[in-house]
Every structure is written in C-alpha cells, then in structure tokens.
Amino acid sequence: MSNLLGLEVKKIAPTPPEEVERVKNWINSEEYKEKNFARQALVITPAHACQPLGAELAAHGFEGTLPFVHGSQGCTSYFRSTFNRHYREPAPAASSAMSEDGAVFGGQNNLHEGLENAVALYKPKMIAVFTSCMPEVIGDDLTAFIKNAKQKGCVPNDLPTPYANTPSFNGCHIHGYDSMLVSILQTLTEGKQIEGRCTGKLNLIPGCDFNTGNYREYKRILKEFGVPYTLLADISETFDSPLDGHYRIYPGGTKLDDAADSINGKATIALGSYSTTKTFGWVKDNYSGKHVSMPVPFGVAKTDAFLMKISELFGKPIPDSLKAERGRAVDLMTDAHQYIHGKKFAVYGDPDYLLGYVSFLLEMGAVPYHILCSKGTKKLEKEIQALLDASMYGKEGKIYINKDLWHMHSLLMTDPVDAMIGDTHGKLQARTAKIPLFRFGFPVFDRVNLHRIPLIGYQGVLNMLSTICNKFIDITDDTCDDRHFEMMR
Amino acid sequence: MSDKIKTIDGITKESTQEMIDKSLSVYPEKGRKKRAPHLAPNDQSSGSACVKSNKKTVPGVMSARGCAYAGAKGVVWGPIRDMVHVSHGPVGCGWYSWGTRRNLVTGVTGVDKFDMQFTSDFQEKDIVYGGDKKLSVLLREAKDLFPLAKGISVLSECPVGLIGDDINSVAKASSKELGLPIIPCSCEGFRGVSQSLGHHISNDTIRDYIIGTREFAEPSSPYDIALIGEYNIGGDAWSTKPLLEECGLNVKAVWTGDGEIEKIAATHTVKLNVIHCYRSMNYMCKVMEEKYGIPWIELNFFGPTKIKQSLRKLAELFDDSIKEKVEAVIAKYDPQMQAVIEQYRPRLEGKKVMLYVGGLRPRHTINAYEDLGMACVGSGYEFAHGDDYDRTAPEMPDATVVYDDVSELEFEEFADALKPDLIGSGIKEKYLFQKMGIPFRQMHSWDYSGPYHGYLGFPTFARDIDMAINSPTWELVKAPF
C-alpha cells in the first residue's frame, strides 16, 4: 500500500544554497527563455479564467436575477469568492451540486431539485442557468432539462430561465459572458418585438467588463448627452451597493422590462467585439434600429469615436460638458506626458482591454512593448499590430498570443520594461522585475476600491494617467540619491 | 473539555429550536426534510454531535462548500512548497485556487518554491482524445523548467475522472523516467460531498506514494515530533513550530504548511504526531499509528487557556526535562498574554460571536474568544463529520445553535435573531453580514492578517477582534437623516 511508485528510499538531501543561487540566475536567462517558450503542454500562471465565471457576471447584471451553476458545488464557490474578493461585495449564486450519482444518471434530478429550492428560498425574478465542466462532459441536455423543469413545476412557467452552455475546456470567461448574455436577451425579448415600435433608446452593451466605475461612467456620459438608454447588462449596483444595515440579495441590474423592450430600441452599441461576438451577431439579426460594434473607449481617440457615434445615431450634438471634459483630459495628457513618454510597458489581459491599453499608451507616446494575451486569436493579433503600425511609438511592440505570465517572466527578465499593466496575478512577475504593476484589469485582490475607478472615457484617461505618472514620480522620490531629491517634479 | 455547563442569557433549547423552525419554514418539503437534521441546539453535557453532517449539499441552496479538488489543492497538497502542483484539467480550478488560501511559503519563486499556477489547460480535444499524453509531456516540461522541484502532484479536476484518463499509469511511468516522485491524486470535484473527501484522498496518496520513502539524515531523538494539520495560514506554523521547539521538541516535519515533501516522506520515524486540524489529517495520523506505532495527540493552539492546557497535555507524554521546559515556557508567556487580555478584555467583555468555518476553527477558537470575555452563540462547519461535532458539543455554551453546511438564508436568519457583535466566517459570507452592519472577520484566511496560532498569534488575534468590533466605522452605518 505504500511507495506505489517504487521510489528508492533515500536520506533527505537539501538543495545546496549555491545550487539555488545558480538556478535563480538561470531562470532569468536567455537560455531559460528559449526553453520556456518551447513549452507545448504545461501552462503556468495563465491570465484568464473559465467560461462560467463570465456567465455569472452577465447574470448579475439583471434585476432580481439568481445566477445558477449547473455542475458540482465547488465551481460555484470558486466563482462567488472570486467576485467577493474583487469587489469586496456579496455575490449570491446557487448550484445544482452534482456529485458522483450525477455522473452516472445525468444531472436532471439535481437541476430540478435545485431550481425548486432556489425559487422558494431566493425568490428570483429570473434564474440564469449556466454550466461548469461536469454536465458538459457527460452531455446533459439543458434544453430538455429546463423544459421538463417547467412542465414539472419546479420553476414557475412565467419565470424567465435563460440558459447557456459554458464549458470550461473551451474559450475563457469572456466567451461565457457572451453566451449567457445572448441567452438572457433571447429569452427576455421573445415575442416582444412590436412592429413600428421604437423605444427611442440606445441599448448599450459594455461587454465583459468587471469595473463598476466604467458602467457608472457610461451612464453619466449618456445622461450628459440626454440620450435615453438601457445598459445591458448593468452590474454597477449589484457590485457596488450601499452599506446601510440591510442586505439586499438583488441590489441592482438592468430592469427585466427594459431588457425585454430593448429589441425595439432605436440603436444598439456593443462595445468590445471579443466579448460580445455572439451577442452582437444575434442583436444585429434581430433587434430593430441601428447596430454598431465598437472598441471599448479607452483613451481619447476611442472615446471621441464613441461620442461621435452616439451623436450620429441620435442626431444630438456632443454636449459642451463632454467637450470640456475632453479638453481637461488633453490638458492633463500634455501636463503629464514627460513622466510617461518613451516608457516601456508590458501589458496583459482580456482582448478588449488590451486593445484599449495599447491605444491609450500610444496616445501618450509611451511604448507598449510586451503585449500578451493568454487566450487570444489571430484576429486579435492583427488588430493590435494595426494599432502598433499606425504609431511611431508602436514600432518596438511585440505581441504574444496564447502565452502566459511565466512567459512574461522571461520577457521581463531578458528584455526589461518600466512598468506592467494587468491584474493582481502579475504581481509576482512585477516584484521579480522590480517594476510597478498598474491594476487596471480583473481581478484585483490586493488593493481597495479600484473597481470603482472608471478607466473608460475621458475620465478614465485622467484616472489612468494620474495613477501611472504619480507612481513614476514616487519611484523617482523613493530611489533618487539625496542630491537629486527635489521639491518639484 | 470544559466541565462547567455554559449558558447564555436568553438562549434556551426552545428559543433556538424556534429560530431553526422559522428558518426552515421557507423550504419546499423535500428540502426542509433534508436540512432539518443539520440544525439543532447544542447539548453541552452530552459531549456528542447534535446534528447530522457529511451529507450531500441540498441542490439550489446557497452553500459555502467547496469540492474535493479544493480540499486536495487548497488544503493538503498546495501548501507543500517545494513541489510543482499541477491542476490537471481545464484552466478555471487552478486559477480560482491560485494564492487564495494564504498558506505562506519560504523560498524563491520558480526556483525552490512554486507558488504559481500550473495547469494542463484542457481544451475540447483533450476531452475527446484524453489528456494522458499531454500530461506526460507536461511533466517533462515541469522537470526541465524547474529542476529543483522535489516532486510533482497531479490534482485531477472533474473532466479527468469522467473521461477515464489513467493518471496513475502516467505518473508511474513519468516518475521512473524523470527520477522524481509524481503523485497522482484523483480528487475530481464531483467526488464526495465537500472538500472533506479531497483531504481524505490526499492523505491516501501520501500513504500510498510518499510516506516511508525518505529518511532523516540526522540520528533520531526521543523528542522528534511532527506537526500535522498546520497549514501556515498567515504564518501560523512560524508561531507554533518555534513554540514546540522552545518546549524542547524537535519538529521534524510540518504537514503541510510551508512543507517540504522529503520531510513529510520521512515522518514515519518520529515519536509523536501532534495534530491541529483533525478533520483534514486524522487519516494519516491513524495510518502512522497503525503501521509505524506512532501515537498522536490532538491539540489546540488558540488562546492562552487552550495553549497552556495543550502544552501540559503534550508534556505528559515526555520526560521531566520537557515538563520543566513547558512550565518555563508557560511562565514566560503567561504574563504577556495576561497583558493582552487586560488591554482588550474591557473592550470586548460580553460581546457575542457566531462562527461558521472549516476544519477545526468552529470549536478550537471558541475558548480564545472566551479568553477575551466573549461568548460564542452559534457555530458550525462547512464539511465536518460526526466526530467533529462530538468534539464541538463540550466547547459550545448549552442550547446555542449548531449548524452544519448552513445555507446563506439560514445563517442570515440566525444572525438576525441572535444579533451577534461579530461573525467569523468566510469570504462568501463576509460582505452579506457587513451590509447588515455586523462586524466580520474572515476566519479561514485570518482576513489577510495573522498568525493567530500560538502565543505569537494571540496578540494579533485580540487586536483584530477588537478592531473589527470596535471600529468607529460601524457607528456611521445608520444615517442621521
């Protein structure tokens, strides 16, 4: 019963310190980099999660909606605690808690019992069902299961129960977001299209974005414009609810009626084409009005384009207040350029955010140098390359698709940069490379309040620039010799 | 075990049962029947479990439980610092459990400690064609890139077991090829009802693949012990290990906090196993007792009262030299602990705490709160078994509520009824209760603080509890308008 590997019984031999020292240097070498980049199977510290996490985000964006994971219980706990840690907010979600017998008999019984309990206990207005690995591997038929649940009365017939297949062995969180969102919209808008009706509203789909500040910023911009809107899906209240002595299980989200009526909208803008591919494809074919897919508005040029598009779609001039904001953002950009111009950055994250980082840095005369996406496509590579080619500050930039943060380690150690932009998970690499890490991505587990600070729009430019430039100035103050420690910077 | 029957003003078996019944009233009948045996008032004098436990989670009920993989990766294997731990399957499980337990480790990242996220990142083709080939390639790459790793654990995620991969054969062949212990651990998340089975499976893999395969280089002594079920959360082992050493004992291995696989493999030669987290590691203590005749003792290092009792209980098993050292240690720390109590007790006297955690804390920490003048008015476990609840009964005040695998709604109702001054539970519960205006500390992770174990930990524990309860921020929850 022991030593099943047939290991030779040996005395304990601690690694000699000089060997530790040798390997410590070796892992930072060119030789190691080559070996590291030759990896075929082992993935080390990837910068992406799995589909159901994104699906849960989309579900949280709707009024009274209970995210419901069909799969084993542990998955749900992992997703929930990820949101808890990032937002420091509650993240209610239920699970069908499948176990061994599910593997044999399928998950229908668990799903039905789970839905019945969830309806009774948590009184949702909508249950958004999505899958983790187990039902996907054994081939559970969600369409039939949900239909049967309604027939059996486990779920009231009129309770919207959208569902999405979100296998973790395919794509990543942004794809789960997309699949869940399109399913929710399909469910809610079914039979709601009315010939000749126009809500007069803009449907804005921000894409798989974990920053509640961004959602609030979109709403503010549209208010400035005086454009009525429906945000799909709005997580800003869900994950930024007030502390006043009462726990609300569903503190926010897009009203279900508004989402249902969104099919009669005047126009729909989907931001972030990588996390809204399916959703936008379906909206284009089914929604009334005009349809536009555009990049997430990071930096001035992309924000300009966003505002001009709204202006064009609604025949309204860009309000003076936003023109003034633009002017203030540009004012800071010129004031601060000297602290960031020519600085090299390593950036990593989700495709739509990466495109944003790159264009913002190029606008500042900074150099996006190592650009890494651990779940990307050729199309993404081309799109980033086009951004780099269009700027003299993009000449040195190199793109790494489907590489992970251990590849990033080798890049940083063999070809150093001044700073990194990403999420908390890059902190090991940043520490080894002794460079600052700007946590603009998801998740942020080790700083407070960052999810409330918008990164999009002109306001986002102000926030990102002050964070970055002041950090560089801090570094100068912290590391300069006494003779160069100055009052002014 | 406490002899005195502890009571709480206003809490009777009837009042507790009434509160339980109310919380169950919203369930459909089947759900109510399943949940009812998991909630009960404590019977302190009985010394035995008042609730059912270790049963399947009721579907659709918001449970805080994790899975077998979480128990294997997060709890038992993950903290071993000098091994590469591969999350074998899709990308998510490894990503979610990456750096989220606070089992601190010594060493240089990527050189002799491996606190990164290693995954085989299964794609559709791996599900269709199987992942065994990928696994053998990956193991070679790991050995190649991390030459100082002392071993590799392969921790299976759900799909691996479902598609019928044979990780045992891959591990055996690769282990031979690479000259490295490669431990296959079939801890798929759908197995069992909670993290608990993951602990058990991991213990079994230590039994089957590791124990007895190394020997300590130095000669043995009568004072050789191992510290089992100590995971070094927030540096706990860096408090308990030196404490035991100060008592004259040689701590030859720590399982598995800041752990080293070779020392774990050589643990079969120690004279005594000291276990802290009984739930997750009792299996190997029993194996070592049966197979190698090593006795084991369960101790509690939370709060000065329990530490003192534990050290004396421990000294009983050794000669007078240890007894003297233990008394000297107690004499040294007692006044320091008394000073801590004098500082904080006036601010905490009479405050009520509710607990809902994992392994040992729902019972082990109760007395530490009592040292500070507080009382525990409800406690429960995510994944305990009957023997854990047996051990809990004498620690909890009589008639207080005991809840097993408590659902979010039940917990909320209990808190609403009992109005505790503090709740000690996990990240998923934290913000719910803080929204209700109830002070909260994460008691799995020490809320990014620690250590809480041992004499070194108690001042930090006391400071944190005081900080949580008496923070002036709570006074601002109700607006004046």
Short mmCIF file of C-alpha atoms in Angstrom, two decimals, chain B residues 60-464:
data_model
loop_
_atom_site.label_atom_id
_atom_site.label_comp_id
_atom_site.label_asym_id
_atom_site.label_seq_id
_atom_site.Cartn_x
_atom_site.Cartn_y
_atom_site.Cartn_z
CA GLY B 60 -30.20 25.09 -5.11
CA VAL B 61 -29.34 26.08 -1.56
CA MET B 62 -26.52 28.60 -1.31
CA SER B 63 -23.84 26.57 0.38
CA ALA B 64 -20.35 27.75 1.14
CA ARG B 65 -18.84 24.34 0.47
CA GLY B 66 -16.03 23.67 -1.94
CA CYS B 67 -15.14 20.40 -3.60
CA ALA B 68 -12.71 17.51 -3.30
CA TYR B 69 -10.25 19.27 -5.62
CA ALA B 70 -10.35 22.31 -3.32
CA GLY B 71 -9.55 20.06 -0.38
CA ALA B 72 -6.62 18.50 -2.21
CA LYS B 73 -5.15 21.54 -3.95
CA GLY B 74 -6.03 24.23 -1.44
CA VAL B 75 -5.58 22.34 1.78
CA VAL B 76 -3.34 19.29 1.75
CA TRP B 77 -1.06 19.37 -1.33
CA GLY B 78 -0.97 23.06 -2.23
CA PRO B 79 0.99 24.26 0.82
CA ILE B 80 3.94 21.91 0.13
CA ARG B 81 6.38 24.49 -1.09
CA ASP B 82 8.99 22.50 -2.96
CA MET B 83 6.69 20.66 -5.34
CA VAL B 84 5.02 21.64 -8.56
CA HIS B 85 1.26 21.18 -8.11
CA VAL B 86 -0.47 20.67 -11.43
CA SER B 87 -4.17 21.39 -11.67
CA HIS B 88 -4.98 18.76 -14.23
CA GLY B 89 -7.94 19.71 -16.38
CA PRO B 90 -9.46 23.00 -17.58
CA VAL B 91 -7.98 26.34 -16.63
CA GLY B 92 -10.51 27.53 -14.05
CA CYS B 93 -9.97 25.43 -10.90
CA GLY B 94 -6.26 26.24 -10.72
CA TRP B 95 -6.92 29.90 -11.42
CA TYR B 96 -9.53 30.26 -8.67
CA SER B 97 -7.37 28.48 -6.10
CA TRP B 98 -4.24 30.45 -7.02
CA GLY B 99 -2.90 32.24 -3.95
CA THR B 100 -6.28 32.38 -2.27
CA ARG B 101 -5.58 30.35 0.88
CA ARG B 102 -2.72 32.29 2.45
CA ASN B 103 -0.59 29.23 3.17
CA LEU B 104 2.66 31.17 3.28
CA VAL B 105 5.86 29.57 1.99
CA THR B 106 9.60 30.08 2.18
CA GLY B 107 11.92 30.16 -0.82
CA VAL B 108 12.46 31.76 -4.21
CA THR B 109 9.54 31.59 -6.63
CA GLY B 110 10.18 29.29 -9.57
CA VAL B 111 13.48 28.16 -8.04
CA ASP B 112 12.80 26.26 -4.84
CA LYS B 113 9.24 27.26 -4.11
CA PHE B 114 6.43 27.00 -6.61
CA ASP B 115 3.61 29.26 -5.55
CA MET B 116 2.46 29.69 -9.12
CA GLN B 117 -0.50 28.24 -11.02
CA PHE B 118 0.32 25.15 -13.07
CA THR B 119 -2.38 23.73 -15.30
CA SER B 120 -2.79 21.39 -18.23
CA ASP B 121 -5.44 23.85 -19.51
CA PHE B 122 -7.68 21.18 -21.07
CA GLN B 123 -9.26 22.03 -24.40
CA GLU B 124 -12.06 20.25 -26.19
CA LYS B 125 -9.63 17.93 -27.93
CA ASP B 126 -8.26 16.78 -24.59
CA ILE B 127 -11.78 15.85 -23.51
CA VAL B 128 -12.33 13.94 -26.73
CA TYR B 129 -8.96 12.21 -27.05
CA GLY B 130 -7.94 12.11 -23.41
CA GLY B 131 -5.27 14.06 -21.58
CA ASP B 132 -2.75 11.36 -20.69
CA LYS B 133 -0.27 12.18 -23.46
CA LYS B 134 -0.45 15.86 -22.68
CA LEU B 135 0.19 15.01 -19.04
CA SER B 136 3.41 13.12 -19.75
CA VAL B 137 4.70 15.95 -21.95
CA LEU B 138 3.79 18.48 -19.31
CA LEU B 139 5.57 16.56 -16.56
CA ARG B 140 8.76 16.52 -18.62
CA GLU B 141 8.47 20.25 -19.21
CA ALA B 142 7.96 20.88 -15.49
CA LYS B 143 11.06 18.88 -14.60
CA ASP B 144 13.01 20.68 -17.28
CA LEU B 145 11.99 24.19 -16.26
CA PHE B 146 12.04 23.63 -12.50
CA PRO B 147 14.99 21.35 -11.83
CA LEU B 148 14.95 21.92 -8.06
CA ALA B 149 11.36 20.79 -7.62
CA LYS B 150 11.34 17.78 -5.30
CA GLY B 151 8.22 16.29 -6.80
CA ILE B 152 5.06 16.94 -8.75
CA SER B 153 1.47 16.42 -7.69
CA VAL B 154 -1.18 15.83 -10.33
CA LEU B 155 -4.51 17.04 -8.99
CA SER B 156 -7.41 15.90 -11.13
CA GLU B 157 -10.31 18.19 -11.95
CA CYS B 158 -13.79 16.91 -12.84
CA PRO B 159 -13.31 16.01 -16.53
CA VAL B 160 -10.28 13.78 -15.89
CA GLY B 161 -12.27 11.19 -13.95
CA LEU B 162 -15.27 11.45 -16.25
CA ILE B 163 -13.36 10.74 -19.47
CA GLY B 164 -11.50 7.83 -17.92
CA ASP B 165 -7.92 9.08 -18.10
CA ASP B 166 -5.38 6.89 -16.34
CA ILE B 167 -3.23 9.37 -14.46
CA ASN B 168 -1.88 6.62 -12.21
CA SER B 169 -0.02 4.92 -15.05
CA VAL B 170 1.22 8.21 -16.46
CA ALA B 171 2.52 9.19 -13.02
CA LYS B 172 4.24 5.86 -12.54
CA ALA B 173 5.95 5.90 -15.94
CA SER B 174 6.92 9.56 -15.70
CA SER B 175 8.18 9.15 -12.16
CA LYS B 176 10.56 6.47 -13.36
CA GLU B 177 11.60 8.44 -16.43
CA LEU B 178 12.22 11.69 -14.56
CA GLY B 179 13.52 10.22 -11.30
CA LEU B 180 11.03 12.31 -9.35
CA PRO B 181 8.05 11.50 -7.13
CA ILE B 182 4.97 12.22 -9.23
CA ILE B 183 1.82 11.83 -7.20
CA PRO B 184 -1.45 11.13 -8.97
CA CYS B 185 -4.33 12.43 -6.90
CA SER B 186 -7.83 11.63 -8.16
CA CYS B 187 -9.58 14.45 -6.36
CA GLU B 188 -12.17 15.33 -9.00
CA GLY B 189 -14.58 17.93 -7.67
CA PHE B 190 -17.68 15.80 -8.11
CA ARG B 191 -16.39 13.15 -5.68
CA GLY B 192 -17.93 13.15 -2.23
CA VAL B 193 -19.94 15.95 -0.72
CA SER B 194 -17.37 18.63 0.10
CA GLN B 195 -13.69 19.47 0.49
CA SER B 196 -13.50 16.71 3.06
CA LEU B 197 -13.15 13.82 0.63
CA GLY B 198 -10.33 15.73 -1.07
CA HIS B 199 -8.47 15.76 2.25
CA HIS B 200 -9.03 12.04 2.64
CA ILE B 201 -7.96 11.21 -0.92
CA SER B 202 -4.85 13.35 -0.48
CA ASN B 203 -4.00 11.62 2.78
CA ASP B 204 -4.37 8.31 0.99
CA THR B 205 -1.97 9.42 -1.74
CA ILE B 206 0.58 10.42 0.88
CA ARG B 207 0.12 6.94 2.38
CA ASP B 208 0.40 5.19 -0.98
CA TYR B 209 3.17 7.14 -2.63
CA ILE B 210 5.17 9.17 -0.16
CA ILE B 211 5.41 8.05 3.44
CA GLY B 212 8.45 5.94 4.17
CA THR B 213 10.35 6.90 1.02
CA ARG B 214 12.82 9.22 2.77
CA GLU B 215 14.84 9.11 5.98
CA PHE B 216 16.15 11.97 8.06
CA ALA B 217 19.90 12.39 7.64
CA GLU B 218 20.47 13.12 11.33
CA PRO B 219 20.10 10.47 14.06
CA SER B 220 16.70 10.26 15.75
CA SER B 221 15.99 11.51 19.25
CA PRO B 222 13.21 10.79 21.76
CA TYR B 223 11.90 14.32 21.20
CA ASP B 224 11.23 14.01 17.47
CA ILE B 225 7.69 15.03 16.61
CA ALA B 226 5.75 16.10 13.55
CA LEU B 227 3.23 18.91 13.43
CA ILE B 228 0.24 17.68 11.44
CA GLY B 229 -2.68 19.69 10.09
CA GLU B 230 -0.86 23.02 10.40
CA TYR B 231 -1.10 24.92 7.13
CA ASN B 232 0.76 28.09 7.97
CA ILE B 233 -2.15 30.40 7.23
CA GLY B 234 -0.80 33.91 7.65
CA GLY B 235 2.35 32.39 9.15
CA ASP B 236 0.72 30.18 11.82
CA ALA B 237 3.42 27.50 11.56
CA TRP B 238 6.04 30.14 12.14
CA SER B 239 4.41 30.60 15.53
CA THR B 240 3.62 27.00 16.52
CA LYS B 241 6.82 25.33 15.32
CA PRO B 242 9.17 27.61 17.31
CA LEU B 243 6.85 27.28 20.31
CA LEU B 244 7.16 23.50 20.28
CA GLU B 245 10.90 23.82 19.77
CA GLU B 246 11.09 26.15 22.75
CA CYS B 247 9.45 23.33 24.72
CA GLY B 248 12.42 21.11 23.84
CA LEU B 249 10.85 19.15 21.00
CA ASN B 250 12.31 18.62 17.54
CA VAL B 251 9.69 19.44 14.94
CA LYS B 252 10.95 17.24 12.13
CA ALA B 253 8.17 17.96 9.66
CA VAL B 254 5.16 20.21 9.25
CA TRP B 255 2.16 18.84 7.35
CA THR B 256 1.82 20.67 5.15
CA GLY B 257 2.21 24.39 5.86
CA ASP B 258 5.46 25.73 4.38
CA GLY B 259 6.01 22.00 3.93
CA GLU B 260 8.85 20.05 2.38
CA ILE B 261 7.95 16.81 0.69
CA GLU B 262 11.07 14.93 1.78
CA LYS B 263 10.45 15.69 5.44
CA ILE B 264 6.86 14.59 5.05
CA ALA B 265 8.11 11.37 3.46
CA ALA B 266 10.38 10.72 6.45
CA THR B 267 7.74 11.39 9.11
CA HIS B 268 7.29 7.67 9.77
CA THR B 269 10.32 7.83 12.05
CA VAL B 270 9.06 10.46 14.52
CA LYS B 271 8.00 9.56 18.06
CA LEU B 272 4.76 11.52 18.17
CA ASN B 273 2.38 13.25 15.81
CA VAL B 274 0.83 16.46 17.09
CA ILE B 275 -2.30 17.22 15.11
CA HIS B 276 -4.02 20.57 14.93
CA CYS B 277 -6.55 20.23 12.11
CA TYR B 278 -8.03 16.85 12.93
CA ARG B 279 -10.55 16.91 10.10
CA SER B 280 -8.09 17.15 7.23
CA MET B 281 -5.25 14.98 8.51
CA ASN B 282 -6.56 12.46 11.07
CA TYR B 283 -6.38 9.80 8.37
CA MET B 284 -2.60 9.82 8.12
CA CYS B 285 -2.20 10.03 11.90
CA LYS B 286 -4.21 6.84 12.16
CA VAL B 287 -2.21 5.20 9.36
CA MET B 288 1.09 6.11 11.02
CA GLU B 289 -0.23 4.84 14.33
CA GLU B 290 -1.26 1.50 12.88
CA LYS B 291 1.65 0.99 10.56
CA TYR B 292 4.55 2.55 12.45
CA GLY B 293 3.19 2.62 16.00
CA ILE B 294 3.40 6.41 16.23
CA PRO B 295 0.95 7.81 18.79
CA TRP B 296 -0.84 11.07 18.04
CA ILE B 297 -2.36 13.82 20.11
CA GLU B 298 -4.85 16.50 19.10
CA LEU B 299 -4.01 19.93 20.47
CA ASN B 300 -5.44 23.42 20.32
CA PHE B 301 -3.14 26.44 19.93
CA PHE B 302 -5.77 29.20 20.01
CA GLY B 303 -5.77 31.48 23.03
CA PRO B 304 -3.68 31.26 26.19
CA THR B 305 -6.04 28.95 28.13
CA LYS B 306 -6.05 26.29 25.44
CA ILE B 307 -2.37 26.70 24.63
CA LYS B 308 -1.47 26.15 28.26
CA GLN B 309 -3.71 23.07 28.53
CA SER B 310 -2.32 21.73 25.27
CA LEU B 311 1.31 22.17 26.23
CA ARG B 312 0.77 20.43 29.56
CA LYS B 313 -1.09 17.60 27.86
CA LEU B 314 1.82 17.28 25.49
CA ALA B 315 4.41 17.34 28.29
CA GLU B 316 2.67 14.40 29.92
CA LEU B 317 3.89 12.25 27.05
CA PHE B 318 7.55 13.12 27.64
CA ASP B 319 10.10 13.05 30.41
CA ASP B 320 10.64 15.62 33.17
CA SER B 321 13.04 17.71 31.09
CA ILE B 322 10.20 18.52 28.69
CA LYS B 323 7.77 19.11 31.54
CA GLU B 324 10.17 21.63 33.02
CA LYS B 325 10.67 23.39 29.74
CA VAL B 326 6.92 23.54 29.14
CA GLU B 327 6.38 25.09 32.59
CA ALA B 328 9.13 27.59 31.88
CA VAL B 329 7.51 28.47 28.54
CA ILE B 330 4.12 28.92 30.20
CA ALA B 331 5.66 31.04 32.92
CA LYS B 332 7.35 33.18 30.30
CA TYR B 333 4.29 33.80 28.14
CA ASP B 334 1.52 33.89 30.75
CA PRO B 335 2.23 37.46 31.85
CA GLN B 336 2.49 38.61 28.23
CA MET B 337 -0.87 37.02 27.45
CA GLN B 338 -2.36 38.47 30.61
CA ALA B 339 -1.29 41.92 29.44
CA VAL B 340 -3.04 41.33 26.12
CA ILE B 341 -6.20 40.24 27.92
CA GLU B 342 -6.07 43.26 30.20
CA GLN B 343 -5.74 45.53 27.20
CA TYR B 344 -8.62 44.11 25.18
CA ARG B 345 -11.00 42.35 27.55
CA PRO B 346 -12.62 45.54 28.86
CA ARG B 347 -13.48 46.46 25.26
CA LEU B 348 -14.82 43.01 24.38
CA GLU B 349 -16.44 41.72 27.59
CA GLY B 350 -19.88 40.23 26.95
CA LYS B 351 -19.67 40.50 23.17
CA LYS B 352 -21.24 37.67 21.19
CA VAL B 353 -19.67 35.89 18.26
CA MET B 354 -21.07 33.47 15.69
CA LEU B 355 -18.75 31.15 13.80
CA TYR B 356 -19.02 29.23 10.58
CA VAL B 357 -15.76 27.92 9.21
CA GLY B 358 -13.99 24.73 8.19
CA GLY B 359 -11.72 22.10 9.74
CA LEU B 360 -11.11 22.87 13.41
CA ARG B 361 -11.87 26.51 14.00
CA PRO B 362 -15.59 26.33 14.81
CA ARG B 363 -14.56 24.55 18.04
CA HIS B 364 -10.89 25.40 18.56
CA THR B 365 -11.30 29.16 18.55
CA ILE B 366 -14.28 29.31 20.95
CA ASN B 367 -12.08 29.46 24.03
CA ALA B 368 -9.84 32.13 22.54
CA TYR B 369 -12.90 34.38 22.33
CA GLU B 370 -13.77 33.40 25.89
CA ASP B 371 -10.27 34.42 26.97
CA LEU B 372 -11.25 37.87 25.72
CA GLY B 373 -14.51 37.84 27.65
CA MET B 374 -16.69 36.97 24.66
CA ALA B 375 -19.24 34.18 24.19
CA CYS B 376 -19.95 32.02 21.19
CA VAL B 377 -23.68 31.93 20.40
CA GLY B 378 -23.61 29.75 17.28
CA SER B 379 -21.15 27.58 15.46
CA GLY B 380 -20.92 25.21 12.55
CA TYR B 381 -18.78 23.66 9.88
CA GLU B 382 -18.78 23.54 6.10
CA PHE B 383 -17.54 19.98 5.83
CA ALA B 384 -17.27 18.36 9.25
CA HIS B 385 -18.13 14.79 10.21
CA GLY B 386 -19.82 13.46 13.33
CA ASP B 387 -16.56 13.24 15.27
CA ASP B 388 -16.00 16.97 14.77
CA TYR B 389 -19.43 17.77 16.16
CA ASP B 390 -18.78 15.40 19.09
CA ARG B 391 -15.73 17.47 19.90
CA THR B 392 -17.69 20.71 19.49
CA ALA B 393 -20.51 19.97 21.92
CA PRO B 394 -18.50 20.47 25.14
CA GLU B 395 -16.88 23.68 23.86
CA MET B 396 -20.11 25.48 22.96
CA PRO B 397 -22.45 27.01 25.51
CA ASP B 398 -25.54 24.91 26.14
CA ALA B 399 -28.58 25.43 23.88
CA THR B 400 -26.72 27.61 21.39
CA VAL B 401 -27.36 26.84 17.76
CA VAL B 402 -25.22 24.35 15.85
CA TYR B 403 -25.48 24.42 12.06
CA ASP B 404 -23.95 22.07 9.53
CA ASP B 405 -23.38 23.20 5.92
CA VAL B 406 -25.52 26.19 6.77
CA SER B 407 -27.26 27.86 3.85
CA GLU B 408 -26.85 31.55 3.32
CA LEU B 409 -30.50 32.19 4.17
CA GLU B 410 -30.42 30.13 7.39
CA PHE B 411 -27.26 31.90 8.52
CA GLU B 412 -28.79 35.29 7.76
CA GLU B 413 -31.90 34.42 9.79
CA PHE B 414 -29.84 33.17 12.74
CA ALA B 415 -27.76 36.33 12.74
CA ASP B 416 -30.88 38.41 12.51
CA ALA B 417 -32.31 36.65 15.57
CA LEU B 418 -29.15 36.43 17.66
CA LYS B 419 -27.71 39.85 16.81
CA PRO B 420 -24.06 38.87 17.30
CA ASP B 421 -21.40 41.53 17.73
CA LEU B 422 -19.09 39.64 15.41
CA ILE B 423 -19.29 36.91 12.82
CA GLY B 424 -16.24 34.82 11.98
CA SER B 425 -16.70 33.03 8.70
CA GLY B 426 -15.57 33.11 5.06
CA ILE B 427 -15.28 35.50 2.14
CA LYS B 428 -18.66 34.49 0.70
CA GLU B 429 -20.40 35.42 3.94
CA LYS B 430 -18.35 38.48 4.79
CA TYR B 431 -19.98 41.19 2.75
CA LEU B 432 -23.51 39.93 3.28
CA PHE B 433 -23.15 40.42 7.02
CA GLN B 434 -21.22 43.65 6.74
CA LYS B 435 -24.12 45.04 4.66
CA MET B 436 -26.30 44.15 7.64
CA GLY B 437 -23.96 46.25 9.76
CA ILE B 438 -22.44 43.27 11.58
CA PRO B 439 -18.67 43.32 12.16
CA PHE B 440 -16.96 40.41 10.48
CA ARG B 441 -13.60 38.67 10.29
CA GLN B 442 -12.69 36.07 7.71
CA MET B 443 -11.70 33.09 9.78
CA HIS B 444 -10.36 30.88 7.01
CA SER B 445 -7.73 33.35 5.88
CA TRP B 446 -7.42 35.46 9.07
CA ASP B 447 -8.68 38.27 6.86
CA TYR B 448 -5.23 38.96 5.42
CA SER B 449 -3.73 39.15 8.92
CA GLY B 450 -2.24 36.51 11.19
CA PRO B 451 -0.70 34.45 12.55
CA TYR B 452 -3.44 33.54 15.06
CA HIS B 453 -1.86 30.33 16.36
CA GLY B 454 0.25 30.08 19.48
CA TYR B 455 1.46 32.76 21.85
CA LEU B 456 2.77 34.79 18.96
CA GLY B 457 -0.65 34.75 17.35
CA PHE B 458 -2.88 35.69 20.26
CA PRO B 459 -1.98 39.40 20.46
CA THR B 460 -2.72 39.70 16.74
CA PHE B 461 -5.97 37.81 17.14
CA ALA B 462 -7.05 40.02 20.05
CA ARG B 463 -6.13 43.19 18.19
CA ASP B 464 -8.06 42.09 15.09
#
